Coordinates of C-alpha atoms and ligand atoms in Angstrom, one line a residue:
M1 CA 10.5 3.5 3.6
Y2 CA 7.4 5.0 5.1
V3 CA 4.6 5.6 2.6
C4 CA 1.7 6.5 4.9
L5 CA 2.9 8.7 7.8
C6 CA -0.5 8.9 9.4
H7 CA -0.4 5.2 10.2
A8 CA 3.4 4.5 9.9
I9 CA 2.9 2.1 7.0
T10 CA 5.9 1.1 4.9
D11 CA 6.2 0.0 1.3
K12 CA 7.2 -3.4 2.6
Q13 CA 3.8 -3.8 4.3
I14 CA 2.0 -2.7 1.2
K15 CA 3.9 -5.2 -1.0
E16 CA 3.2 -7.9 1.6
A17 CA -0.5 -7.1 1.4
V18 CA -0.5 -7.6 -2.3
R19 CA 1.3 -10.9 -1.9
Q20 CA -1.5 -11.9 0.5
G21 CA -4.0 -11.2 -2.3
D22 CA -4.9 -7.6 -2.2
C23 CA -5.1 -6.2 -5.7
S24 CA -6.3 -2.6 -5.3
L25 CA -5.9 0.5 -3.1
A26 CA -9.3 -0.2 -1.6
D27 CA -8.1 -3.7 -0.5
V28 CA -5.0 -2.4 1.1
K29 CA -6.9 0.4 2.7
K30 CA -9.2 -2.2 4.3
R31 CA -6.3 -4.4 5.5
L32 CA -3.8 -1.7 6.7
G33 CA -5.7 1.5 6.9
V34 CA -3.5 3.2 4.3
A35 CA -4.8 6.5 2.9
D36 CA -7.8 6.6 5.2
Q37 CA -6.8 9.7 7.1
C38 CA -5.2 12.6 5.2
G39 CA -5.0 10.7 1.9
K40 CA -1.7 12.2 0.8
C41 CA -0.2 8.7 0.5
A42 CA -2.8 7.4 -1.8
R43 CA -1.0 8.0 -5.1
M44 CA 2.3 6.5 -3.9
A45 CA 0.5 3.6 -2.3
N46 CA -1.3 2.9 -5.5
Q47 CA 1.9 3.0 -7.5
I48 CA 3.5 0.5 -5.2
I49 CA 0.5 -1.8 -5.5
Q50 CA 0.5 -1.6 -9.3
T51 CA 4.2 -2.3 -9.5
Q52 CA 3.9 -5.2 -7.1
L53 CA 0.9 -6.6 -9.1
E54 CA 3.2 -6.8 -12.2
F55 CA 5.5 -9.1 -10.3
E56 CA 2.7 -11.4 -9.1
Ligands
FES101 FE1 -1.5 8.1 4.6 FE2 -2.1 10.4 5.8 S1 -0.2 9.7 5.0 S2 -3.5 8.8 5.3

């Protein structure tokens, strides 16, 4: 599903970024650009990152 509509970023892309070593919203923001425009996706993106980190 789309998490960040501004950049058409999906939850799968965010999970993959964590698998590649990102461990914070700032990291994923740098890699994908998530939450760098309107910011509405920040909370959901962060939840996905935290959940994914638990599986790492
Ligand atoms: Fe992600 Fe706007 S929805 S920056």
